[in-house]
XYZ file of C-alpha atoms in Angstrom:
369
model
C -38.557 22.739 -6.634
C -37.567 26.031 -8.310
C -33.550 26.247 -8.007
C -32.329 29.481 -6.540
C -30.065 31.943 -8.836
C -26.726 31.632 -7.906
C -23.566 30.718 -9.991
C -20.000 28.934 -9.082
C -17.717 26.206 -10.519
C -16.990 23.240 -8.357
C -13.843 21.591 -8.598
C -11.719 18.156 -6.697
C -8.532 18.528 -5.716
C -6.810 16.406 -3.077
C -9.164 15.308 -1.210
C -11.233 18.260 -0.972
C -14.112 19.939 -2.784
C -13.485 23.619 -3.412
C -16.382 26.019 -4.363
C -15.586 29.394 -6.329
C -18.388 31.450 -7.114
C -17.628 34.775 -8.947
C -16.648 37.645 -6.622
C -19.103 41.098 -6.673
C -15.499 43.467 -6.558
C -14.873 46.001 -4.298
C -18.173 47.139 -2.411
C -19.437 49.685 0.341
C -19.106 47.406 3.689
C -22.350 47.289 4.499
C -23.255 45.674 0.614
C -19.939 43.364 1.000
C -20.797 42.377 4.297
C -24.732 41.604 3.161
C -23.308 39.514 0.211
C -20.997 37.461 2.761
C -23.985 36.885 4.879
C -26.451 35.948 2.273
C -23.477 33.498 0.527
C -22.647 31.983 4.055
C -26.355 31.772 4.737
C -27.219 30.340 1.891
C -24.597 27.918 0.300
C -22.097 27.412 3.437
C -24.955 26.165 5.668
C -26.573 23.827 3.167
C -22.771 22.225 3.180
C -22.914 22.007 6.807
C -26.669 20.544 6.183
C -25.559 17.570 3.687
C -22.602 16.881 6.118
C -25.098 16.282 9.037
C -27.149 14.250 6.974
C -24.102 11.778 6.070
C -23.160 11.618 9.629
C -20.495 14.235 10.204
C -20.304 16.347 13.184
C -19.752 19.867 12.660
C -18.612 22.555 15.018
C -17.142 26.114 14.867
C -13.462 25.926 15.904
C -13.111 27.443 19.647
C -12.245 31.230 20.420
C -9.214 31.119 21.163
C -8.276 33.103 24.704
C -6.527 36.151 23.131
C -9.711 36.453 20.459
C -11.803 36.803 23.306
C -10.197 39.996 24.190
C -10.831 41.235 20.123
C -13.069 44.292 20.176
C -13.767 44.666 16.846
C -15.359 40.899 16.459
C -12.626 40.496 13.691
C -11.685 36.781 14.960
C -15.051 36.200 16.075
C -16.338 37.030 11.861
C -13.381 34.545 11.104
C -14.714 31.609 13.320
C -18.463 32.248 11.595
C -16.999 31.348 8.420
C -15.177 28.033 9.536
C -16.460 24.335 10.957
C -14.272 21.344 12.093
C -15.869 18.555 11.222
C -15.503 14.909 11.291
C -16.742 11.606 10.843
C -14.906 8.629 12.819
C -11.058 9.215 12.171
C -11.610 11.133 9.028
C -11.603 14.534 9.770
C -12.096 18.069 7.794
C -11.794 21.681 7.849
C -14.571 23.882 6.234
C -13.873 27.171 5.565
C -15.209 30.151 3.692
C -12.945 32.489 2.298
C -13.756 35.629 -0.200
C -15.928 34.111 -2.567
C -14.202 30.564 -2.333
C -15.988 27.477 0.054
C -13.153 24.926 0.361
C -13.727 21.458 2.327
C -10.639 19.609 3.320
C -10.519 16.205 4.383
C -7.141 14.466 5.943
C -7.041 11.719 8.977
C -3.665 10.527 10.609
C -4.200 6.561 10.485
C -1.518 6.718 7.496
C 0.491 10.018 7.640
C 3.894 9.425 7.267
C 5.357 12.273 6.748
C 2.971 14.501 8.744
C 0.882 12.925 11.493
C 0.686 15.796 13.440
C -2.459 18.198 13.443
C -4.349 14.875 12.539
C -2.926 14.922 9.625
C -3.743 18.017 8.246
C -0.599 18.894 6.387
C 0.304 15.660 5.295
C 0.869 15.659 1.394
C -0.765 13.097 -1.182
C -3.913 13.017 1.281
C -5.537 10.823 -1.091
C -2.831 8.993 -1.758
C -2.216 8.035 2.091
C -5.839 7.467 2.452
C -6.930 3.589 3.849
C -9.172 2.364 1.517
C -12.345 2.900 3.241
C -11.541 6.328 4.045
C -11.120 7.134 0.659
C -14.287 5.776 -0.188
C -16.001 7.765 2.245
C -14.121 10.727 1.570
C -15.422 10.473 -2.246
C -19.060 9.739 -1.032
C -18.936 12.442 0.645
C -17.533 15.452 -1.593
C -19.582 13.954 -4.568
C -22.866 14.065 -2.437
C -22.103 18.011 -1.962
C -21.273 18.569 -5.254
C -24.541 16.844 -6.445
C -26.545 18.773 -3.465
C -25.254 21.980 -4.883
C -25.549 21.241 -8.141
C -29.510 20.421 -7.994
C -30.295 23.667 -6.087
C -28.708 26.421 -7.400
C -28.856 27.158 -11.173
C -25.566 28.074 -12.263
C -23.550 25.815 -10.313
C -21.594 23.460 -12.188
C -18.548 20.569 -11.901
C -15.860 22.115 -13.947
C -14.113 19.169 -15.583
C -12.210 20.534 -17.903
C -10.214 23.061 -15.380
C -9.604 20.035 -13.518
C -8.135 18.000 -16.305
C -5.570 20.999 -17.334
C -4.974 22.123 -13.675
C -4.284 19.133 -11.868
C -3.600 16.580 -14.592
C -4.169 13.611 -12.860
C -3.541 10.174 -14.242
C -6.163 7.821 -13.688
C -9.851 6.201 -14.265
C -12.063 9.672 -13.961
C -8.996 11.515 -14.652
C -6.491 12.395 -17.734
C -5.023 9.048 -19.635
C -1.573 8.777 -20.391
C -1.493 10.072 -23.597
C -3.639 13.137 -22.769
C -1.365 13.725 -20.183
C 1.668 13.485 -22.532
C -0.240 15.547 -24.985
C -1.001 18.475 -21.946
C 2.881 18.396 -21.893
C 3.449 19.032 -25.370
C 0.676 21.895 -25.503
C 3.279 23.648 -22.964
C 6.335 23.082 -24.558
C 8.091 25.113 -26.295
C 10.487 22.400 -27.601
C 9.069 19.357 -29.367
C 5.222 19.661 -29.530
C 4.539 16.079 -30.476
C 4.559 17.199 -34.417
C 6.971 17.221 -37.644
C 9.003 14.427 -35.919
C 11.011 13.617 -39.497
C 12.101 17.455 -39.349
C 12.561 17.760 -35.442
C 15.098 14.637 -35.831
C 16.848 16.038 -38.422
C 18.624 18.626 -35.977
C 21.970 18.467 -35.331
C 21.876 18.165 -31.461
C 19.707 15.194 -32.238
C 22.459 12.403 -32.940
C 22.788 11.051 -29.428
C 18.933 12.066 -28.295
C 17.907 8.990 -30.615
C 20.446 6.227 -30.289
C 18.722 3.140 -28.125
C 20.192 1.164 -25.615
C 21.201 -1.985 -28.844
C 22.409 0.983 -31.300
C 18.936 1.304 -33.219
C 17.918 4.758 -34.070
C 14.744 5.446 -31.899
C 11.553 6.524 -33.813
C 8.534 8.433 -32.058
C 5.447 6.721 -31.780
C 7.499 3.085 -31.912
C 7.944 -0.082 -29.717
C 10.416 -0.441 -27.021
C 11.447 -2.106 -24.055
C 13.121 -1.411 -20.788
C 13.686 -2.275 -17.336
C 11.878 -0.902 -14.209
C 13.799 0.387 -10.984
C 13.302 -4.063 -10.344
C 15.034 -5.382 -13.823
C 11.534 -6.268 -14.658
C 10.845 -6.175 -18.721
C 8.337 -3.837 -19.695
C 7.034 -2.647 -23.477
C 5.672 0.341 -24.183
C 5.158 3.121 -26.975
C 8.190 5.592 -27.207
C 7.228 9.277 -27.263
C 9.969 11.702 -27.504
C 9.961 14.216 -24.818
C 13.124 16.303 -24.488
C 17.071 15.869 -24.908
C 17.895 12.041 -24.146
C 14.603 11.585 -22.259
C 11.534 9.636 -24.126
C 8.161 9.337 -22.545
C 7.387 5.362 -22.798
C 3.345 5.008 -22.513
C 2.844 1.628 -21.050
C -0.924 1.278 -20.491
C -3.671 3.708 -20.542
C -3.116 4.940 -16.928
C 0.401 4.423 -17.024
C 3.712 6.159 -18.059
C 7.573 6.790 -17.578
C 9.902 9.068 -18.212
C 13.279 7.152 -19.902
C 16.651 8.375 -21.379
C 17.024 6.856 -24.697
C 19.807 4.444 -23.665
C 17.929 2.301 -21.637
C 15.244 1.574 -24.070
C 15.276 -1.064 -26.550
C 14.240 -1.526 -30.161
C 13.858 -5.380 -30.042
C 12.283 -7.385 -27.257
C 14.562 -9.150 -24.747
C 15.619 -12.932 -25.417
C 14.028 -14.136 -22.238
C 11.265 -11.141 -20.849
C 10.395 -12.960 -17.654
C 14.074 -13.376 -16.545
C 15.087 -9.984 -14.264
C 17.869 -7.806 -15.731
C 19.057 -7.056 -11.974
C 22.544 -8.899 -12.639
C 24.335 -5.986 -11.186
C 22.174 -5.146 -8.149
C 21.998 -9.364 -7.725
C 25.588 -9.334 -7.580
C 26.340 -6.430 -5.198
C 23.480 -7.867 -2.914
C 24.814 -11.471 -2.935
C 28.487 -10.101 -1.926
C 27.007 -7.676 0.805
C 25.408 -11.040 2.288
C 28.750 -12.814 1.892
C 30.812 -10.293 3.696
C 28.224 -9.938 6.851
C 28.371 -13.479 6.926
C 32.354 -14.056 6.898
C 31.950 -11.669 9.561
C 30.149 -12.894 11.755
C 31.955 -15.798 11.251
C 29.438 -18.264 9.468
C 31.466 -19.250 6.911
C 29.281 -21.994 5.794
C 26.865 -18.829 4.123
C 29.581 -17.425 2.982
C 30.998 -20.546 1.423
C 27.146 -21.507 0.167
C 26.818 -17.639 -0.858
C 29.951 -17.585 -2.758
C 29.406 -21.033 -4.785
C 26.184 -19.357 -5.963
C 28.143 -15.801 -6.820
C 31.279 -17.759 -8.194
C 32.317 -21.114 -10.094
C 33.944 -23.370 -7.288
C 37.452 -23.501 -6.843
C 37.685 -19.689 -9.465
C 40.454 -17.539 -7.859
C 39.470 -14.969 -6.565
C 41.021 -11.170 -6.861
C 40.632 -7.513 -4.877
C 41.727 -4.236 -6.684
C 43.839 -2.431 -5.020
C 44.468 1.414 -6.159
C 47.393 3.764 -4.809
C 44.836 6.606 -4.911
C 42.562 7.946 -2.600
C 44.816 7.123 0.113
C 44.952 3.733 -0.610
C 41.905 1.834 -0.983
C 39.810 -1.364 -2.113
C 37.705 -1.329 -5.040
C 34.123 -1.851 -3.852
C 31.432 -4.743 -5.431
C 30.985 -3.942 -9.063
C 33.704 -1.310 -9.579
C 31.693 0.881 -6.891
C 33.083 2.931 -4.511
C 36.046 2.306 -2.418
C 36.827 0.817 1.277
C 40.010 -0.255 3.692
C 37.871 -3.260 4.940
C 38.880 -6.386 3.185
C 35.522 -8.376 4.011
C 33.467 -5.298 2.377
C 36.354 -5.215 -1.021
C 34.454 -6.410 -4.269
C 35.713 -9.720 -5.333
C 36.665 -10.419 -8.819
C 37.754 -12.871 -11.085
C 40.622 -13.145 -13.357
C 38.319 -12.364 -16.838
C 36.657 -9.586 -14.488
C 39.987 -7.736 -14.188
C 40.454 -7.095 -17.754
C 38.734 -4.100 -17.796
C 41.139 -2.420 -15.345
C 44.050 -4.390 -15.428
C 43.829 -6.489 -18.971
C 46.139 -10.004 -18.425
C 48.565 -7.959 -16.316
C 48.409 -8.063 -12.007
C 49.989 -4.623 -12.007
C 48.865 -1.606 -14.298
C 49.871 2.299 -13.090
C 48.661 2.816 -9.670
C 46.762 -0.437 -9.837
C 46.976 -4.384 -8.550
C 45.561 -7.596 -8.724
C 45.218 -8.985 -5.105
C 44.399 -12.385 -4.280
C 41.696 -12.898 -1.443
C 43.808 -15.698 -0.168
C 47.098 -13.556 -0.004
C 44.630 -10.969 1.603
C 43.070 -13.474 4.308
C-alpha cells in the first residue's frame, strides 16, 4: 500500500503518545484552516480508528451550555479537535492542538494525590498505574505509533529526543551511567573528566574525605547505607561539592554526600546499620507502654534496650525553659515517660564522669519515678 506524504516525530512521555508534525507558519485562514482539516482528517481520525479497533470508545466532549450560545463556532472548532475516550477504568483525552496530536491516558483506581477528574491531573501516571493498566496503556500507544508509522512516510519514533528530554531510568530507557553522563554534558562544574586535576583544587579537601577517613577516588568502590541501614556497594562518581553519585546496578543510582560512603566493605553486610533509629524506636515503644501501664513490655522492652539491673539516667538542661533531653540526644520534652534514657558511659559525651556540668545534670529514672 503506497504510504501517504506526511512527516512528524512521535514521542512517549507519561503515559501518553504525543505527535508533532512540523507547522506550515503563519497562513491566509482559509489555507490554515484547509491544512487543519486535511491534518485532522487525515492523521487525528486514523487515531480515533486504531482506538476503536483496540476497544476504546471515543466521543467528542459535550457542548457545554454557554458554548451553545457561541456565534462564531469558536468552541464548537475546539470540540472537533478533541475525543474522550476510554477503555474500562482507563481513560484518555485526545486532543489536537496547532500542529501537535497528544493522547493522554490516566484512571483513578490508584491516584493518591489526585483522584479527582478521574485522575487526570494526578502526577507519575505511569508510576500509579495497576499493573494491567499499564500494560494496556503501552499496548495501546505503541499500536498507534506503529499504525502511524506504516502509513505515512516521514513519520518516525524519535528516540533520541526522548532519551535527552525525559531521561528516564529504566529497561527501554537511559541506564544509570548514561543518565549520570547526561548530567555531566550539562554541567558546568565537573564534567566527568581530568579527575587527578579537578581534585587537586583547594575547595576539594573535605568534598573527598569518606565516611572511615579514606580519600574518595572517582570511578572506585564504596559502600553505604540506604534510608533502612541496609549495606549496599556501588561505583562512586563524583557529582558536585560533598555529593557523589553511587551507581549501584544498571537501572539504579543515588545521590550520597561523601561522609556516608565507605572505602572498605562493612564487617558484617547483612547486619542493618539502623542502631540509632532501633534505639529511638525501642524507647518510643517503652514509654507508650509504661504508659499505659503495661509494665511487663516495658520491663521486656527495656531488658532488650539495656543490660539488666544498668542504672539508668535523664539529662536534664536549664535551657529552653527547662527541659528533658529526648532519645538519642534528640530534641527536648517536660514528659518524663517520653525523656531519652541513658546510661552512665552514655553521659560522657555531655557530662564526662561528673552528674553536674554548666547548665546540665545527670538524673536518675528512679529519683525521677
Amino acid at each position: 500500500m503506497p504510504q501517504i506524504e506526511r512527516s512528524a516525530s512521535i514521542i512517549f512521555g507519561d503515559a501518553n503518545i504525543v505527535i508533532r508534525e512540523p507547522h506550515p507558519g503563519r497562513q491566509p485562514w482559509e489555507q490554515e484552516k484547509a491544512w487543519e482539516r486535511d491534518y485532522r482528517n487525515q492523521v487525528l481520525k486514523r487515531v480515533v480508528q486504531t482506538l476503536n479497533r483496540l476497544g476504546w470508545t471515543c466521543a467528542m466532549p459535550e457542548l457545554r451550555e454557554r458554548d451553545k450560545r457561541d456565534q462564531y463556532g469558536i468552541a464548537e472548532n475546539f470540540r472537533r479537535n478533541k475525543r474522550v475516550c476510554s477503555k474500562g477504568h482507563l481513560k484518555a483525552d485526545l486532543e489536537l492542538s496547532g500542529a501537535t496530536i497528544t493522547f493522554q491516558m490516566f484512571q483513578n483506581v490508584n491516584a493518591p494525590d489526585r483522584p479527582d477528574h478521574d485522575g487526570r491531573y494526578q502526577g507519575k501516571k505511569e508510576k500509579h498505574m495497576p499493573y494491567l493498566m499499564r500494560l494496556e496503556m503501552e499496548r495501546t500507544r505503541r499500536r498507534i505509533r506503529a499504525y502511524l508509522c506504516n502509513v505515512f512516510s516521514g513519520y518516525y519514533f524519535d528516540e533520541e529526543w526522548m532519551r535527552k528530554h525525559e531521561r528516564k531510568v529504566g529497561l527501554g530507557h537511559l541506564t544509570a551511567m548514561e543518565r549520570i553522563q547526561l548530567h555531566y554534558d550539562g554541567s558546568s562544574h565537573f564534567k566527568g573528566l581530568d579527575w587527578d586535576k579537578y581534585k587537586s583544587g583547594s575547595w576539594m579537601g573535605n568534598n573527598v574525605k569518606s565516611a572511615d577517613g579514606k580519600m574518595l577516588e572517582h570511578g572506585q568502590t564504596v559502600w553505604f547505607t540506604d534510608y533502612e541501614g541496609r549495606w549496599q556497594r556501588g561505583t562512586a562518581l563524583y557529582n558536585i561539592n560533598n555529593m557523589w553519585w553511587v551507581v549501584t546496578g544498571p537501572f539504579s543510582y543515588t545521590n550520597e554526600c561523601c561522609f556516608e560512603l565507605y572505602t572498605t566493605p562493612p564487617e558484617h553486610p547483612r547486619v542493618k546499620a539502623n542502631q540509632v533509629r532501633r534505639r529511638s524506636r525501642l524507647e518510643s515503644l517503652m514509654s507508650q507502654a509504661a504508659k499505659k501501664l503495661d509494665f511487663k513490655r516495658a520491663e521486656v522492652l527495656k531488658n532488650i534496650l539495656f543490660p539488666p539491673n544498668e542504672s539508668l539516667f535523664m539529662i536534664w538542661t536549664d535551657r529552653h525553659g527547662g527541659a528533658y533531653f529526648g532519645p538519642g540526644y534528640s530534641g527536648y520534652t517536660n514528659d518524663t515517660n517520653q525523656a531519652g534514657k541513658y546510661t552512665r558511659a552514655e553521659l560522657k559525651p555531655y557530662l564526662g564522669d561528673a552528674d553536674e556540668k554548666e547548665h546540665l545534670r545527670a538524673i536518675p529514672v528512679r529519683k525521677a519515678a
